XYZ file of C-alpha atoms in Angstrom:
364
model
C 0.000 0.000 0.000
C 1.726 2.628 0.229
C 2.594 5.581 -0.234
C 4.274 5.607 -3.214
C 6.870 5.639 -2.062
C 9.975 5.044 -3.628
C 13.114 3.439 -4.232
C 16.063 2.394 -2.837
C 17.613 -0.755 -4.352
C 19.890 -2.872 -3.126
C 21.740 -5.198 -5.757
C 24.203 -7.774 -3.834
C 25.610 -10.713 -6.661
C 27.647 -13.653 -5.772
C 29.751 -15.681 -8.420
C 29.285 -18.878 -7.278
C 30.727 -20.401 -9.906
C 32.285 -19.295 -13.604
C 34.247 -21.586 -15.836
C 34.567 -21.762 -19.055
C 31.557 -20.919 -20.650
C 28.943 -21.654 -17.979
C 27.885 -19.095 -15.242
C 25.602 -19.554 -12.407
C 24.437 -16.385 -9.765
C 22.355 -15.991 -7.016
C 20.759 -12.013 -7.182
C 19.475 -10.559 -3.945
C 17.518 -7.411 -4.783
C 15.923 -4.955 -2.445
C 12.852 -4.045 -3.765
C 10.955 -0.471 -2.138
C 7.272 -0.607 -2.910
C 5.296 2.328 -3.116
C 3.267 1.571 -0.563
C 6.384 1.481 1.536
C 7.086 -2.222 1.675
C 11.151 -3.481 1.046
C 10.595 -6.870 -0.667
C 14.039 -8.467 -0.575
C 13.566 -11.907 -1.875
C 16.229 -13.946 -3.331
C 15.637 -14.490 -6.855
C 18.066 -17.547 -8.744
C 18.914 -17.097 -12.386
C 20.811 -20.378 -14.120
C 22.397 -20.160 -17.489
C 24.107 -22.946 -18.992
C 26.341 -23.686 -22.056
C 26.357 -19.815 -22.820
C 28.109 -18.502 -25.754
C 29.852 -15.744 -27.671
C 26.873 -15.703 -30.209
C 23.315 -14.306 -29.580
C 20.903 -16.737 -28.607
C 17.662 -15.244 -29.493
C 16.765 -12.759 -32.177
C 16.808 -9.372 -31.285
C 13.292 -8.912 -32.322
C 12.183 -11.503 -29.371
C 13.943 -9.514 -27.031
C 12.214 -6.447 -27.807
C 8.785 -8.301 -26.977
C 10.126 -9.653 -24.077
C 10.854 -6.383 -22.944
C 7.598 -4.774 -24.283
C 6.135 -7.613 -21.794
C 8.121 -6.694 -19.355
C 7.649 -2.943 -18.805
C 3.766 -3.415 -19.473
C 4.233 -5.658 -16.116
C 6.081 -2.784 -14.626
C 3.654 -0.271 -15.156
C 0.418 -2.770 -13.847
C 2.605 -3.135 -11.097
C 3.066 1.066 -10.038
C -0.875 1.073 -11.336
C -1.550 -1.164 -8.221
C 0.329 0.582 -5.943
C -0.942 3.956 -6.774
C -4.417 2.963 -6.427
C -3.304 1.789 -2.791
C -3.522 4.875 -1.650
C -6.857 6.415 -2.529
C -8.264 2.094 -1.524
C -6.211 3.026 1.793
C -7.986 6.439 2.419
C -11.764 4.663 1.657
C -11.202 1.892 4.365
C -9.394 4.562 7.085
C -12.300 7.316 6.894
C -14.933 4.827 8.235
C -13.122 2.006 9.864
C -10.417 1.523 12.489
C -6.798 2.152 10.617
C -5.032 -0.148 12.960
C -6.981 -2.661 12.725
C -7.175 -2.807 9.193
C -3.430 -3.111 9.398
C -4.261 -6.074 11.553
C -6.003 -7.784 9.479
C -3.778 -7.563 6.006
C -0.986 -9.167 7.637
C -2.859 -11.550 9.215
C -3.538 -12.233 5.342
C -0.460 -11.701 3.771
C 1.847 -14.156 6.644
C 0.320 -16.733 5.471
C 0.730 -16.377 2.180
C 4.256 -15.342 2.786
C 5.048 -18.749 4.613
C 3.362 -20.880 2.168
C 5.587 -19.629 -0.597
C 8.353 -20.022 1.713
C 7.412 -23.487 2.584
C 6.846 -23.823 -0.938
C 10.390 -22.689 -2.007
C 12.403 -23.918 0.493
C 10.714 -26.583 2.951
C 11.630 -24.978 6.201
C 10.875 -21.932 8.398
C 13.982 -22.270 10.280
C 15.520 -18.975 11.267
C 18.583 -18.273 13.480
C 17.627 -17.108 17.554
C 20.948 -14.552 17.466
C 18.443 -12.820 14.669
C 15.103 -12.159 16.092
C 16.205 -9.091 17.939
C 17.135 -6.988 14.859
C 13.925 -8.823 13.027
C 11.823 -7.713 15.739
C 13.053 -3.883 15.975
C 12.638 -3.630 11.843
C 9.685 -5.525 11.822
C 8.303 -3.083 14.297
C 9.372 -0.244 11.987
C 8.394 -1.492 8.011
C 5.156 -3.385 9.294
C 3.825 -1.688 12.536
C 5.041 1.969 12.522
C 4.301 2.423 8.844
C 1.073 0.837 8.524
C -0.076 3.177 11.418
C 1.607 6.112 9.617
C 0.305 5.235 6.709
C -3.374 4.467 7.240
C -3.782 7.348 9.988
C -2.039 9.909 7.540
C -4.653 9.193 4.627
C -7.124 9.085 7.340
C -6.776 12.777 8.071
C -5.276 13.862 4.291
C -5.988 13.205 0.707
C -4.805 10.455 -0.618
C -3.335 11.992 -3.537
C -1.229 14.178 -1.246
C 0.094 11.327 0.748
C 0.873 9.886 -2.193
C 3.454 12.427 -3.194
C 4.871 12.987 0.204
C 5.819 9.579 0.050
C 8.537 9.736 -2.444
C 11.011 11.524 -0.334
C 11.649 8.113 0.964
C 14.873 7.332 -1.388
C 15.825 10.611 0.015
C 15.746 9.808 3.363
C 17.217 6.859 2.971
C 20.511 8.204 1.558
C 20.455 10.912 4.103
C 20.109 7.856 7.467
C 23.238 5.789 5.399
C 25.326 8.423 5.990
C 24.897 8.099 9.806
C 23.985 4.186 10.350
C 26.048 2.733 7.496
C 28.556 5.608 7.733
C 28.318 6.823 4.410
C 30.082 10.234 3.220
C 27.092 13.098 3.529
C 27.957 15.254 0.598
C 26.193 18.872 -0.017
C 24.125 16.988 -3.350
C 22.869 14.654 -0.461
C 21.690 18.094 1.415
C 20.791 19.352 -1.579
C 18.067 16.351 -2.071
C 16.904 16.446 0.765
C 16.130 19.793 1.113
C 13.937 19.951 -2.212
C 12.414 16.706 -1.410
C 11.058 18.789 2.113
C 10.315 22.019 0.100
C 7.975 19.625 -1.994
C 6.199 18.244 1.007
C 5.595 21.819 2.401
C 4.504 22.542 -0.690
C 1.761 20.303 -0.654
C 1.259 20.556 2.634
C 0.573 24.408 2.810
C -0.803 24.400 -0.974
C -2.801 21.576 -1.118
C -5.738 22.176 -3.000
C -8.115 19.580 -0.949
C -9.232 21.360 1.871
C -11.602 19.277 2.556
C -10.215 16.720 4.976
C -10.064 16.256 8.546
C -6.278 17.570 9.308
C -4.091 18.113 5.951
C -0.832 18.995 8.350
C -1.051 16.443 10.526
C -1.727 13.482 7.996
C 0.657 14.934 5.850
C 2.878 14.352 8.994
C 2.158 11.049 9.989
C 3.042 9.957 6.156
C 6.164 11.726 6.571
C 6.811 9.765 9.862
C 5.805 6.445 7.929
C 8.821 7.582 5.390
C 11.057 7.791 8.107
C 10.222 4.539 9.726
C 10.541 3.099 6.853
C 13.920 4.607 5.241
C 15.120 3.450 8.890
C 14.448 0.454 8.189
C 16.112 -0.219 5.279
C 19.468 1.091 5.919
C 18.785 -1.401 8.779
C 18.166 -4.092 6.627
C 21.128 -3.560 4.148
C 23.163 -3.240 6.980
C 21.840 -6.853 8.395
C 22.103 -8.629 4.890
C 25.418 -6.793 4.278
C 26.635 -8.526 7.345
C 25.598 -11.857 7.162
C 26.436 -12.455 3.198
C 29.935 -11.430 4.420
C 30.160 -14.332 6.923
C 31.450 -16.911 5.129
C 31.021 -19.233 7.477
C 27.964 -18.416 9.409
C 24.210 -19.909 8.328
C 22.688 -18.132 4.699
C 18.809 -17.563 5.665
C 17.224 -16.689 2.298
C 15.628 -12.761 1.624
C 12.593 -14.483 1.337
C 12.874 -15.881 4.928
C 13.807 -12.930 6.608
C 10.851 -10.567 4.612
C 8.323 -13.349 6.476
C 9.559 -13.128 9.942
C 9.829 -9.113 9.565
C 6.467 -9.305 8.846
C 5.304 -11.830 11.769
C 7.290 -9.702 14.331
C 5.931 -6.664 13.191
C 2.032 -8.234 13.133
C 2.398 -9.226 16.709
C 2.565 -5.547 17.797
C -0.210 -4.482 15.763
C -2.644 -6.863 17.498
C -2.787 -5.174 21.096
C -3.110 -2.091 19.294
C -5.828 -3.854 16.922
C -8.021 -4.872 20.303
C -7.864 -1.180 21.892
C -9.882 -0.010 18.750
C -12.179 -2.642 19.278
C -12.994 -3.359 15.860
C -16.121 -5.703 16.072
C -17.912 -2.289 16.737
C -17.491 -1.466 13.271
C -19.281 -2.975 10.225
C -16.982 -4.227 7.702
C -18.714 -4.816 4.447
C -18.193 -6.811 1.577
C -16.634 -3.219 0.243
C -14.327 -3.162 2.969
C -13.132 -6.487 2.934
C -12.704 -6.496 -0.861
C -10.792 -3.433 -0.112
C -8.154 -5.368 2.636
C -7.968 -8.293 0.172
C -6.832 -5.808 -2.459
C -3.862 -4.448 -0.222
C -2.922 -7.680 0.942
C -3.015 -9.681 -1.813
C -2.429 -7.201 -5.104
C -0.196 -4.312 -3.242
C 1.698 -6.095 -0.535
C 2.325 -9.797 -2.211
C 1.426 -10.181 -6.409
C 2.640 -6.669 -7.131
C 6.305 -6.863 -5.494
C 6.456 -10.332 -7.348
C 6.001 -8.469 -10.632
C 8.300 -6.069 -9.828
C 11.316 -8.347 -8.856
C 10.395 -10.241 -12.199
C 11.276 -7.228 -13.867
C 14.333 -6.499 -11.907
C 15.562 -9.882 -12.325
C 14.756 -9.206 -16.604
C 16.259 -5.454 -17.485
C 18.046 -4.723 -13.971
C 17.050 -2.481 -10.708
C 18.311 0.835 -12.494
C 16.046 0.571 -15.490
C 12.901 -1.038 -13.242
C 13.389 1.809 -10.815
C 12.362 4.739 -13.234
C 8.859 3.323 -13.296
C 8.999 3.582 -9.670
C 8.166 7.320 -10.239
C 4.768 6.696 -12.164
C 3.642 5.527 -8.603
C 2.788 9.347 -7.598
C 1.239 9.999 -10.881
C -1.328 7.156 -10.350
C -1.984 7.466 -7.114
C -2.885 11.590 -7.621
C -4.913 10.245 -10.623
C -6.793 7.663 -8.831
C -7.686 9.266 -6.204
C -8.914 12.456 -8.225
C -10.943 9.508 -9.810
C -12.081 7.369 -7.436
C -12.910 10.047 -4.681
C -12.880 12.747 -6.951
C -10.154 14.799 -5.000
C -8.665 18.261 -6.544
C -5.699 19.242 -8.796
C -3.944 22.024 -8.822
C -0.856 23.641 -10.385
C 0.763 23.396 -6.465
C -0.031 19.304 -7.053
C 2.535 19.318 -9.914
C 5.335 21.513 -8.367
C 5.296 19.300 -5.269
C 6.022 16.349 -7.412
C 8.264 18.083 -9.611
C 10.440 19.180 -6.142
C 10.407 15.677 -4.361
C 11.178 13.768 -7.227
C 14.341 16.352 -8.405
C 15.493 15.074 -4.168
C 15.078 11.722 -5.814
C 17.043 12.352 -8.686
C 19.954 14.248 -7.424
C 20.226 11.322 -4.509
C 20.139 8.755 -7.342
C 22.923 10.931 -9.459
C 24.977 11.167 -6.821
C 25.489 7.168 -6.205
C 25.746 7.114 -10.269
C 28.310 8.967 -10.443
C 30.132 8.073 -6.791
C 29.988 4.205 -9.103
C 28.177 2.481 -6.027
């Protein structure tokens, strides 16, 4: 669901073996969702007896990748309309709970592909402790940001302030992962924040219940989350460099993240008291569409692309996110445009882009 948030991509590949003319690699890539979910799954790729010589026509290729960018763009299509699906079920029904309830539909599914993949939901004790602390902040501090933010602002708003995410992201690595903080950092960051004031001041949907204050909360969900991930790379970083210490799969780790996290969101769940509220067949086709579409079908999409034409070129889409989830929601709850709607997205994705240039260029 999710904000559309935005990108930050973490490519780790290990040669396990190249001779002669065979390969084999094992890609892990760190996949940000718009809706603020990290999907790091470990995706395999085997080629065999491969050659000097072209194996396939280049005209095949080009459909393939025609097939694979349409994929792409369903997949930001789904996680734009997340947000303006998020803002119907928060207005009438308990935000935490609704939280609640998606992950109670989206672990399973998680563990069954798991099983699926791997037989075995083994993961090591000395672990749990950092799982626990980032599943706290990717699945219970941002779904709370998240659904309470579009609860009090428009969706299409919330959807823009998302995408400072990358941004803050690059601005926590230089202080967790001790990373050099360089003035085109700054400089990202502070047009990614004159974008969300923008929007924030500007907005043209008055309308809501509190336009600061959800803006906020999304803002906090960005944070949460962008702390989060320089948590994770920092985790995975560490254990693919023991050599000798156990391998747990991406896959693995995303499903306990997301158990640890659900446990907190429970208590929380039962102080709404959510059997007070009606849920309708609306509603629950609503949760079904966050749990299943946003949170587990669309991040497989993505990574499918990512594993065809690389996290670079699969991460421009990742700004179309924004632009669907403003159009959406003008559609589906017929909220306002404005000129001020354009020059916040123009700001907080020129953050994006300078962040982005700068680890081009730096050759990270």
């Amino acid at each position: 669901m999710q904000r559309l948030a935005f990108v930050d991509y973490l490519r780790v590949i290990y040669k396990i073996r190249s001779s002669g003319h065979s390969v084999r690699c094992w890609n892990v890539e760190m996949v940000t969702s718009p809706a603020g979910q990290l999907t790091a799954l470990l995706l395999t790729r085997k080629t065999d007896s491969v050659t000097s010589s072209t194996s396939s026509p280049t005209v095949r290729a080009e459909h393939q990748n025609w097939a694979v960018y349409f994929g792409l763009v369903f997949t930001m299509f789904i996680w734009g309309l997340a947000w303006p699906v998020g803002r119907l079920l928060a207005k009438g029904l308990p935000p935490v709970s609704i939280a609640a309830i998606r992950y109670a539909i989206v672990i399973p599914v998680l563990f069954a592909i798991l099983w699926f993949r791997e037989g075995s939901f083994k993961i090591e004790r000395s672990w749990i402790p950092t799982l626990i602390v980032m599943g706290i902040l990717n699945t219970t501090l941002y779904q709370i940001f998240f659904l309470y933010g579009v609860k009090y602002a428009a969706a299409s708003d919330d959807s823009l302030v998302i995408g400072i995410g990358p941004v803050l992201i690059a601005i926590m690595a230089s202080f967790v992962l001790k990373e050099r903080l360089t003035g085109i950092k700054v400089l990202g960051f502070a047009s990614g924040l004159a974008g969300i004031i923008t929007i924030s001041i500007l907005s043209p949907n008055t309308q809501v219940l509190n336009r600061p204050l959800g803006v906020t909360l999304v803002f906090g969900g960005a944070t949460a989350y962008a702390l989060y991930t320089v948590l994770l790379r920092r985790f995975i970083a560490r254990n693919r460099a023991d050599n000798h210490g156990p391998q747990q799969s991406s896959l693995s780790i995303l499903a306990w993240i997301s158990l640890f996290g659900w446990f907190f969101l429970i208590p929380l769940s039962l102080v709404e008291a959510p059997w007070t509220y009606t849920w309708d067949a609306v509603s629950w086709l609503g949760i079904f569409y966050l749990a299943i579409l946003s949170t587990v079908i669309a991040y497989f999409l993505y990574i499918e692309g990512v594993s065809k034409i690389g996290a670079g070129r699969s991460g421009v889409f990742t700004n179309l996110v924004p632009v669907f989830g403003v159009l959406t929601s003008f559609l589906l709850l017929g909220e306002s445009l404005s000129p001020w709607t354009g020059v916040s997205f123009l700001l907080i994705l020129a953050g994006v882009l300078l962040v982005n240039q700068r680890v081009k260029n730096s050759g990270s």
